[in-house]
mmCIF file of C-alpha atoms and ligand atoms in Angstrom:
data_model
loop_
_atom_site.group_PDB
_atom_site.id
_atom_site.type_symbol
_atom_site.label_atom_id
_atom_site.label_comp_id
_atom_site.label_asym_id
_atom_site.label_seq_id
_atom_site.Cartn_x
_atom_site.Cartn_y
_atom_site.Cartn_z
ATOM 1 C CA MET A 7 6.440 12.473 3.614
ATOM 2 C CA VAL A 8 8.240 9.246 4.205
ATOM 3 C CA THR A 9 8.184 7.735 7.700
ATOM 4 C CA ILE A 10 11.421 5.947 8.462
ATOM 5 C CA ALA A 11 11.295 2.945 10.596
ATOM 6 C CA THR A 12 13.594 2.577 13.672
ATOM 7 C CA THR A 13 15.458 -0.356 14.906
ATOM 8 C CA LYS A 14 16.715 -1.169 18.433
ATOM 9 C CA LEU A 15 20.241 -0.562 19.676
ATOM 10 C CA ASN A 16 21.881 -2.735 22.294
ATOM 11 C CA SER A 17 21.352 0.221 24.768
ATOM 12 C CA GLY A 18 17.622 -0.239 24.482
ATOM 13 C CA ASN A 19 17.227 2.930 22.623
ATOM 14 C CA THR A 20 16.070 3.122 18.951
ATOM 15 C CA ILE A 21 17.644 4.557 15.857
ATOM 16 C CA PRO A 22 16.113 5.274 12.349
ATOM 17 C CA VAL A 23 17.154 2.816 9.711
ATOM 18 C CA LEU A 24 18.337 5.426 7.390
ATOM 19 C CA GLY A 25 20.314 8.757 7.995
ATOM 20 C CA LEU A 26 21.563 11.919 6.380
ATOM 21 C CA GLY A 27 25.340 12.402 6.186
ATOM 22 C CA PHE A 28 26.956 15.856 6.557
ATOM 23 C CA TRP A 29 30.579 15.279 5.714
ATOM 24 C CA GLU A 30 31.417 18.227 3.311
ATOM 25 C CA THR A 31 28.146 19.902 3.813
ATOM 26 C CA PRO A 32 29.341 23.597 4.246
ATOM 27 C CA SER A 33 28.960 24.880 7.683
ATOM 28 C CA ASN A 34 26.887 27.851 6.372
ATOM 29 C CA HIS A 35 24.413 25.494 4.745
ATOM 30 C CA ALA A 36 24.273 22.840 7.427
ATOM 31 C CA ALA A 37 21.366 24.416 9.257
ATOM 32 C CA GLU A 38 19.302 24.755 6.066
ATOM 33 C CA ILE A 39 20.053 21.229 4.995
ATOM 34 C CA ALA A 40 19.282 19.749 8.434
ATOM 35 C CA TYR A 41 15.960 21.542 8.592
ATOM 36 C CA ALA A 42 15.084 20.645 4.960
ATOM 37 C CA GLY A 43 16.197 16.992 5.756
ATOM 38 C CA LEU A 44 13.871 16.862 8.666
ATOM 39 C CA LYS A 45 11.015 18.306 6.547
ATOM 40 C CA ALA A 46 11.722 15.669 3.940
ATOM 41 C CA GLY A 47 11.461 12.843 6.572
ATOM 42 C CA TYR A 48 15.020 12.214 7.761
ATOM 43 C CA ARG A 49 15.205 11.704 11.545
ATOM 44 C CA LEU A 50 18.999 10.610 11.678
ATOM 45 C CA LEU A 51 21.534 13.185 11.071
ATOM 46 C CA ASP A 52 25.300 12.278 11.055
ATOM 47 C CA SER A 53 27.749 14.995 11.801
ATOM 48 C CA ALA A 54 31.226 15.076 13.432
ATOM 49 C CA GLU A 55 33.485 17.613 15.090
ATOM 50 C CA ALA A 56 35.810 17.152 12.239
ATOM 51 C CA TYR A 57 33.092 18.233 9.648
ATOM 52 C CA GLY A 58 32.951 21.735 11.205
ATOM 53 C CA ASN A 59 29.176 21.815 10.984
ATOM 54 C CA GLU A 60 27.876 20.532 14.239
ATOM 55 C CA GLU A 61 26.509 23.917 15.238
ATOM 56 C CA GLY A 62 24.597 24.280 11.948
ATOM 57 C CA VAL A 63 23.085 20.876 12.198
ATOM 58 C CA ALA A 64 21.902 21.497 15.726
ATOM 59 C CA LYS A 65 20.519 24.791 14.775
ATOM 60 C CA GLY A 66 18.544 23.214 11.898
ATOM 61 C CA ILE A 67 17.079 20.609 14.280
ATOM 62 C CA ALA A 68 16.194 23.418 16.711
ATOM 63 C CA GLN A 69 14.481 25.364 13.955
ATOM 64 C CA TRP A 70 12.415 22.234 12.906
ATOM 65 C CA ILE A 71 11.406 21.726 16.534
ATOM 66 C CA ALA A 72 10.495 25.339 17.145
ATOM 67 C CA GLU A 73 8.233 25.251 14.062
ATOM 68 C CA ASP A 74 5.756 22.924 15.659
ATOM 69 C CA PRO A 75 6.729 21.865 19.176
ATOM 70 C CA LYS A 76 3.711 19.621 19.729
ATOM 71 C CA LYS A 77 4.494 17.506 16.654
ATOM 72 C CA HIS A 78 8.110 17.999 15.989
ATOM 73 C CA LEU A 79 9.723 16.189 18.975
ATOM 74 C CA ARG A 80 13.268 16.255 19.998
ATOM 75 C CA GLU A 81 13.009 12.600 21.014
ATOM 76 C CA ASP A 82 12.131 11.755 17.320
ATOM 77 C CA VAL A 83 15.379 13.132 16.091
ATOM 78 C CA PHE A 84 18.730 11.214 16.362
ATOM 79 C CA TYR A 85 21.731 13.417 16.212
ATOM 80 C CA THR A 86 25.207 11.935 15.961
ATOM 81 C CA THR A 87 28.653 13.408 16.265
ATOM 82 C CA LYS A 88 32.244 12.069 16.606
ATOM 83 C CA ILE A 89 35.397 12.592 18.506
ATOM 84 C CA ARG A 90 38.285 13.095 16.111
ATOM 85 C CA ASP A 91 41.561 11.177 16.518
ATOM 86 C CA GLY A 92 43.480 14.107 17.767
ATOM 87 C CA PHE A 93 41.156 14.305 20.781
ATOM 88 C CA HIS A 94 41.662 10.749 21.940
ATOM 89 C CA GLY A 95 42.598 10.275 25.609
ATOM 90 C CA TYR A 96 40.456 10.931 28.752
ATOM 91 C CA ASP A 97 41.120 14.685 29.177
ATOM 92 C CA ALA A 98 41.162 15.540 25.603
ATOM 93 C CA THR A 99 37.853 13.666 24.877
ATOM 94 C CA LYS A 100 36.217 15.313 27.926
ATOM 95 C CA LYS A 101 37.115 18.646 26.574
ATOM 96 C CA ALA A 102 36.031 17.833 22.902
ATOM 97 C CA LEU A 103 32.847 16.434 24.206
ATOM 98 C CA GLN A 104 32.136 19.576 26.067
ATOM 99 C CA GLY A 105 32.653 21.538 22.795
ATOM 100 C CA SER A 106 30.228 19.294 20.970
ATOM 101 C CA LEU A 107 27.698 19.627 23.808
ATOM 102 C CA ASP A 108 28.076 23.425 23.676
ATOM 103 C CA LYS A 109 27.249 23.413 20.009
ATOM 104 C CA ALA A 110 24.396 21.005 20.611
ATOM 105 C CA LYS A 111 22.916 23.315 23.264
ATOM 106 C CA PRO A 112 19.820 24.286 21.251
ATOM 107 C CA ILE A 113 18.822 20.655 21.221
ATOM 108 C CA GLY A 114 19.948 19.737 24.822
ATOM 109 C CA TYR A 115 21.716 16.382 24.371
ATOM 110 C CA ILE A 116 23.475 14.156 21.803
ATOM 111 C CA ASP A 117 22.031 10.967 20.791
ATOM 112 C CA LEU A 118 25.187 9.282 19.657
ATOM 113 C CA VAL A 119 28.970 9.999 20.017
ATOM 114 C CA LEU A 120 31.200 7.863 17.936
ATOM 115 C CA VAL A 121 34.848 7.526 18.294
ATOM 116 C CA HIS A 122 35.692 8.643 14.754
ATOM 117 C CA SER A 123 38.432 6.145 14.244
ATOM 118 C CA PRO A 124 40.852 4.024 16.229
ATOM 119 C CA GLN A 125 43.946 5.821 15.101
ATOM 120 C CA SER A 126 45.945 6.506 18.337
ATOM 121 C CA ASP A 127 47.084 4.009 20.944
ATOM 122 C CA TYR A 128 45.719 1.718 23.655
ATOM 123 C CA GLU A 129 45.843 4.332 26.471
ATOM 124 C CA LYS A 130 44.271 6.997 24.492
ATOM 125 C CA ARG A 131 41.379 4.828 22.948
ATOM 126 C CA HIS A 132 40.857 3.467 26.497
ATOM 127 C CA GLY A 133 40.744 7.001 28.009
ATOM 128 C CA THR A 134 38.344 8.129 25.337
ATOM 129 C CA TRP A 135 35.988 5.350 26.013
ATOM 130 C CA LYS A 136 36.090 5.925 29.839
ATOM 131 C CA ALA A 137 35.079 9.598 29.207
ATOM 132 C CA LEU A 138 32.324 8.545 26.794
ATOM 133 C CA GLN A 139 30.944 6.053 29.396
ATOM 134 C CA GLU A 140 30.826 8.792 31.942
ATOM 135 C CA ALA A 141 28.879 11.099 29.575
ATOM 136 C CA VAL A 142 26.256 8.387 29.132
ATOM 137 C CA ALA A 143 26.123 8.082 33.078
ATOM 138 C CA GLU A 144 25.677 11.862 33.215
ATOM 139 C CA GLY A 145 22.893 11.785 30.597
ATOM 140 C CA THR A 146 24.391 14.317 28.331
ATOM 141 C CA VAL A 147 24.998 11.545 25.716
ATOM 142 C CA LYS A 148 22.405 8.852 25.129
ATOM 143 C CA ASN A 149 24.519 6.246 23.193
ATOM 144 C CA ILE A 150 28.185 5.726 22.372
ATOM 145 C CA GLY A 151 29.880 3.829 19.587
ATOM 146 C CA VAL A 152 32.749 3.515 17.271
ATOM 147 C CA SER A 153 33.646 4.105 13.595
ATOM 148 C CA ASN A 154 36.299 2.565 11.365
ATOM 149 C CA TYR A 155 36.998 -0.079 14.112
ATOM 150 C CA GLY A 156 38.438 -3.377 12.717
ATOM 151 C CA ILE A 157 37.884 -6.681 14.662
ATOM 152 C CA LYS A 158 41.091 -6.200 16.567
ATOM 153 C CA HIS A 159 40.052 -2.755 17.781
ATOM 154 C CA LEU A 160 36.639 -4.022 18.863
ATOM 155 C CA LYS A 161 38.237 -7.006 20.702
ATOM 156 C CA GLU A 162 40.579 -4.580 22.509
ATOM 157 C CA LEU A 163 37.575 -2.534 23.655
ATOM 158 C CA PHE A 164 35.682 -5.561 24.851
ATOM 159 C CA ALA A 165 38.669 -6.375 27.127
ATOM 160 C CA TYR A 166 38.802 -2.978 28.924
ATOM 161 C CA PRO A 167 38.848 -3.837 32.631
ATOM 162 C CA ASP A 168 36.237 -1.071 33.333
ATOM 163 C CA LEU A 169 34.045 -1.651 30.358
ATOM 164 C CA LYS A 170 30.467 -0.841 31.341
ATOM 165 C CA ILE A 171 28.929 0.016 28.007
ATOM 166 C CA LYS A 172 29.450 -1.842 24.575
ATOM 167 C CA PRO A 173 29.455 0.203 21.494
ATOM 168 C CA VAL A 174 25.922 0.391 19.921
ATOM 169 C CA ILE A 175 27.225 1.150 16.440
ATOM 170 C CA ASN A 176 30.254 0.520 14.239
ATOM 171 C CA GLN A 177 30.189 3.062 11.372
ATOM 172 C CA LEU A 178 32.073 1.763 8.292
ATOM 173 C CA GLU A 179 32.541 2.513 4.678
ATOM 174 C CA LEU A 180 30.386 -0.096 2.863
ATOM 175 C CA HIS A 181 28.921 -0.425 -0.562
ATOM 176 C CA PRO A 182 28.915 -3.211 -3.256
ATOM 177 C CA TRP A 183 32.544 -2.596 -4.004
ATOM 178 C CA LEU A 184 33.559 -2.818 -0.306
ATOM 179 C CA THR A 185 31.498 -5.486 1.590
ATOM 180 C CA ARG A 186 33.867 -6.320 4.504
ATOM 181 C CA THR A 187 32.073 -9.605 5.032
ATOM 182 C CA GLU A 188 34.100 -10.708 8.080
ATOM 183 C CA LEU A 189 34.128 -7.465 9.997
ATOM 184 C CA VAL A 190 30.339 -6.976 9.418
ATOM 185 C CA LYS A 191 29.720 -10.509 10.547
ATOM 186 C CA PHE A 192 31.813 -10.094 13.639
ATOM 187 C CA THR A 193 30.370 -6.644 14.514
ATOM 188 C CA LYS A 194 26.790 -8.018 14.101
ATOM 189 C CA SER A 195 27.577 -11.075 16.183
ATOM 190 C CA GLU A 196 28.400 -8.838 19.115
ATOM 191 C CA GLY A 197 25.082 -7.094 18.910
ATOM 192 C CA ILE A 198 26.498 -3.927 17.314
ATOM 193 C CA ILE A 199 24.532 -2.326 14.479
ATOM 194 C CA VAL A 200 26.535 -1.416 11.226
ATOM 195 C CA GLU A 201 26.072 2.011 9.771
ATOM 196 C CA ALA A 202 27.219 2.275 6.145
ATOM 197 C CA TYR A 203 29.077 5.412 5.124
ATOM 198 C CA SER A 204 29.882 6.549 1.597
ATOM 199 C CA PRO A 205 26.848 4.119 0.624
ATOM 200 C CA LEU A 206 26.559 6.129 -2.665
ATOM 201 C CA THR A 207 30.315 5.337 -3.481
ATOM 202 C CA ARG A 208 30.663 9.053 -3.310
ATOM 203 C CA ALA A 209 28.785 9.120 -6.673
ATOM 204 C CA LYS A 210 31.655 7.280 -8.424
ATOM 205 C CA LYS A 211 29.863 4.120 -9.632
ATOM 206 C CA PHE A 212 26.451 5.340 -10.735
ATOM 207 C CA ASP A 213 27.243 4.262 -14.325
ATOM 208 C CA ASP A 214 27.736 0.614 -13.282
ATOM 209 C CA PRO A 215 25.627 -1.378 -15.921
ATOM 210 C CA ASP A 216 23.958 -3.614 -13.226
ATOM 211 C CA LEU A 217 22.901 -0.606 -11.213
ATOM 212 C CA VAL A 218 21.584 1.048 -14.267
ATOM 213 C CA LYS A 219 19.774 -2.176 -15.289
ATOM 214 C CA LEU A 220 18.216 -2.652 -11.819
ATOM 215 C CA GLY A 221 17.304 1.060 -11.828
ATOM 216 C CA LYS A 222 15.265 0.454 -14.928
ATOM 217 C CA LYS A 223 13.589 -2.633 -13.526
ATOM 218 C CA TYR A 224 12.428 -0.884 -10.350
ATOM 219 C CA GLY A 225 12.060 2.766 -11.848
ATOM 220 C CA LYS A 226 14.759 3.964 -9.456
ATOM 221 C CA SER A 227 18.053 5.762 -9.850
ATOM 222 C CA PRO A 228 21.381 4.065 -9.290
ATOM 223 C CA ALA A 229 21.707 6.080 -5.958
ATOM 224 C CA GLN A 230 18.342 4.638 -4.808
ATOM 225 C CA ILE A 231 19.446 1.070 -5.796
ATOM 226 C CA LEU A 232 22.774 1.601 -3.710
ATOM 227 C CA ILE A 233 20.675 2.795 -0.720
ATOM 228 C CA ARG A 234 18.311 -0.126 -1.139
ATOM 229 C CA TRP A 235 21.204 -2.611 -1.182
ATOM 230 C CA SER A 236 22.458 -1.149 2.017
ATOM 231 C CA LEU A 237 19.108 -1.526 3.777
ATOM 232 C CA ASP A 238 18.732 -4.981 2.310
ATOM 233 C CA LYS A 239 22.099 -5.939 3.770
ATOM 234 C CA GLY A 240 20.864 -4.828 7.290
ATOM 235 C CA PHE A 241 22.922 -1.704 7.351
ATOM 236 C CA ILE A 242 21.929 1.824 8.284
ATOM 237 C CA PRO A 243 22.963 3.837 5.227
ATOM 238 C CA LEU A 244 24.015 7.399 5.675
ATOM 239 C CA PRO A 245 23.800 9.030 2.137
ATOM 240 C CA LYS A 246 24.939 12.608 1.968
ATOM 241 C CA THR A 247 23.569 15.317 -0.148
ATOM 242 C CA ALA A 248 23.879 19.022 0.229
ATOM 243 C CA HIS A 249 21.180 19.469 -2.546
ATOM 244 C CA LYS A 250 17.655 19.950 -1.300
ATOM 245 C CA GLU A 251 16.117 18.207 -4.359
ATOM 246 C CA ARG A 252 18.085 15.087 -3.803
ATOM 247 C CA LEU A 253 17.080 14.800 -0.089
ATOM 248 C CA ALA A 254 13.668 13.413 -0.991
ATOM 249 C CA SER A 255 14.863 11.175 -3.856
ATOM 250 C CA ASN A 256 17.419 9.420 -1.632
ATOM 251 C CA LEU A 257 14.580 8.746 0.857
ATOM 252 C CA ASP A 258 12.265 7.319 -1.805
ATOM 253 C CA VAL A 259 13.603 3.634 -1.134
ATOM 254 C CA PHE A 260 10.913 2.138 0.944
ATOM 255 C CA ASP A 261 8.379 1.093 -1.813
ATOM 256 C CA PHE A 262 10.557 -1.779 -3.161
ATOM 257 C CA LYS A 263 13.025 -4.308 -2.245
ATOM 258 C CA LEU A 264 15.871 -6.036 -4.196
ATOM 259 C CA GLU A 265 15.477 -9.786 -4.696
ATOM 260 C CA PRO A 266 18.006 -11.857 -2.673
ATOM 261 C CA GLU A 267 19.934 -12.704 -5.984
ATOM 262 C CA GLU A 268 20.131 -9.071 -6.876
ATOM 263 C CA VAL A 269 21.619 -8.212 -3.399
ATOM 264 C CA GLU A 270 24.153 -11.046 -4.174
ATOM 265 C CA LEU A 271 24.798 -9.822 -7.700
ATOM 266 C CA LEU A 272 25.722 -6.369 -6.336
ATOM 267 C CA SER A 273 27.718 -7.777 -3.403
ATOM 268 C CA GLY A 274 29.646 -9.861 -5.965
ATOM 269 C CA LYS A 275 31.321 -6.635 -7.161
ATOM 270 C CA ASN A 276 33.312 -6.485 -3.963
ATOM 271 C CA GLU A 277 36.916 -5.550 -4.712
ATOM 272 C CA ASP A 278 37.906 -3.935 -1.276
ATOM 273 C CA LEU A 279 37.651 -0.566 -3.117
ATOM 274 C CA LYS A 280 37.735 2.464 -0.679
ATOM 275 C CA PHE A 281 36.691 5.880 -1.597
ATOM 276 C CA CYS A 282 37.564 7.212 1.887
ATOM 277 C CA TRP A 283 40.306 6.442 4.409
ATOM 278 C CA ASP A 284 40.693 2.981 6.081
ATOM 279 C CA PRO A 285 41.575 3.120 9.799
ATOM 280 C CA THR A 286 40.159 -0.394 10.268
ATOM 281 C CA VAL A 287 43.618 -1.662 9.537
ATOM 282 C CA TYR A 288 45.420 0.791 11.893
ATOM 283 C CA PRO A 289 47.996 -1.249 13.901
ATOM 284 C CA LEU A 290 47.490 -1.999 17.658
ATOM 285 C CA ASP A 291 50.437 -1.022 19.882
ATOM 286 C CA ASN A 292 52.008 -4.397 19.609
ATOM 287 C CA GLU A 293 51.763 -4.404 15.893
ATOM 288 C CA LYS A 294 53.655 -1.027 15.506
ATOM 289 C CA LYS A 295 57.329 -1.200 14.543
HETATM 290 N N1 LIG B 320 32.984 7.733 9.954
HETATM 291 C C1 LIG B 320 33.637 8.156 8.961
HETATM 292 O O1 LIG B 320 34.901 7.996 8.931
HETATM 293 C C2 LIG B 320 32.997 8.644 7.712
HETATM 294 C C3 LIG B 320 33.714 8.838 6.616
HETATM 295 C C4 LIG B 320 32.977 9.222 5.427
HETATM 296 C C5 LIG B 320 31.639 9.519 5.519
HETATM 297 N N2 LIG B 320 30.933 9.407 6.722
HETATM 298 C C6 LIG B 320 29.521 9.790 6.827
HETATM 299 O O2 LIG B 320 28.770 9.086 5.912
HETATM 300 C C7 LIG B 320 28.160 10.106 5.044
HETATM 301 C C8 LIG B 320 27.986 9.683 3.599
HETATM 302 O O3 LIG B 320 29.290 9.409 3.055
HETATM 303 P P1 LIG B 320 30.045 10.361 1.935
HETATM 304 O O4 LIG B 320 29.520 11.687 2.139
HETATM 305 O O5 LIG B 320 31.287 9.948 1.884
HETATM 306 O O6 LIG B 320 29.397 9.813 0.470
HETATM 307 P P2 LIG B 320 28.211 9.229 -0.201
HETATM 308 O O7 LIG B 320 26.942 9.490 0.586
HETATM 309 O O8 LIG B 320 28.370 7.927 -0.739
HETATM 310 O O9 LIG B 320 28.145 10.329 -1.467
HETATM 311 C C9 LIG B 320 27.938 11.743 -1.402
HETATM 312 C C10 LIG B 320 28.115 12.208 -2.781
HETATM 313 O O10 LIG B 320 27.132 11.780 -3.706
HETATM 314 C C11 LIG B 320 26.407 12.971 -4.241
HETATM 315 N N3 LIG B 320 24.953 12.505 -4.294
HETATM 316 C C12 LIG B 320 24.118 12.431 -3.235
HETATM 317 N N4 LIG B 320 22.889 11.977 -3.657
HETATM 318 C C13 LIG B 320 22.976 11.993 -5.032
HETATM 319 C C14 LIG B 320 22.029 11.749 -6.061
HETATM 320 N N5 LIG B 320 20.766 11.308 -5.659
HETATM 321 N N6 LIG B 320 22.373 11.713 -7.205
HETATM 322 C C15 LIG B 320 23.660 12.158 -7.619
HETATM 323 N N7 LIG B 320 24.612 12.502 -6.577
HETATM 324 C C16 LIG B 320 24.298 12.316 -5.348
HETATM 325 C C17 LIG B 320 26.640 14.037 -3.218
HETATM 326 O O11 LIG B 320 26.525 15.291 -3.859
HETATM 327 P P3 LIG B 320 25.740 16.526 -3.375
HETATM 328 O O12 LIG B 320 26.023 16.679 -1.844
HETATM 329 O O13 LIG B 320 26.235 17.678 -4.236
HETATM 330 O O14 LIG B 320 24.272 16.116 -3.646
HETATM 331 C C18 LIG B 320 28.094 13.710 -2.834
HETATM 332 O O15 LIG B 320 29.037 14.177 -3.711
HETATM 333 C C19 LIG B 320 29.008 11.357 5.234
HETATM 334 O O16 LIG B 320 28.342 12.469 4.767
HETATM 335 C C20 LIG B 320 29.286 11.297 6.706
HETATM 336 O O17 LIG B 320 28.204 11.706 7.343
HETATM 337 C C21 LIG B 320 31.594 8.960 7.809
#
């Protein structure tokens, strides 16, 4: 079984350098996939209230711990969930968070809560962050971060008068066709780690000739080359699969590294191509017409 290294967050806590995504993993399969993922070696599991599978993921983690409580430790698992846009604002976030905590009951606490996207307004985003900071103080949530935040959203957050905790993560769509150089540079310069979502291009670019060529050179699949590119860029990739047989192959990326010029070759494909949504451009209040 692969042992995945960890890296340090600005909170002082650690996070595995690769995770398993759960968007579109059916709720009735989430427990089974979470459990199988942990068996395969994944330790970072990325869910969200909006995915409808928090309960299943927590159940799968609890099952894995119960199997061998001396070796399968809760503190070795990193469970992420997210607050959806409709639950922005102090009161709504408190309530949503309680719902996520209730679903996470079998595993006691949540390692990371992300603001799923900045799509609301200043007051609501601010209220959400206040509620999340309180959850960290209470100990129910270990780390807090953001997702789909552009530079302007991060700057707005840094200027909150009651800011006590900076985000530990900005989770963004990233792959060779969407490299977001400026946003990644700014995020990293603030000590925030970048997680890469849709790192497999949602399986849309596996036939790219350079991916295929590099795959042949290293004896790897295009999916594995994409995950390796993400790691070599310093991102935490979150490949998703709901297929047990793909869980292990997507993890089999730690016995090779791309040459710097190969990372550059793939990065050169950037065309700002999004396979998902793009809230990083969502207007601030003063930009709304
Ligand atoms: N914060 C956000 O707004 C946001 C947005 C999107 C995603 N995310 C997170 O990031 C995770 C990953 O992103 P994603 O789900 O959009 O896309 P992705 O990981 O780029 O691609 C997933 C797709 O690739 C397929 N796949 C996986 N491994 C494969 C392999 N080895 N060979 C062939 N096909 C393979 C999967 O199919 P099977 O499942 O059938 O194997 C699925 O259709 C999500 O699950 C979620 O946790 C976050």
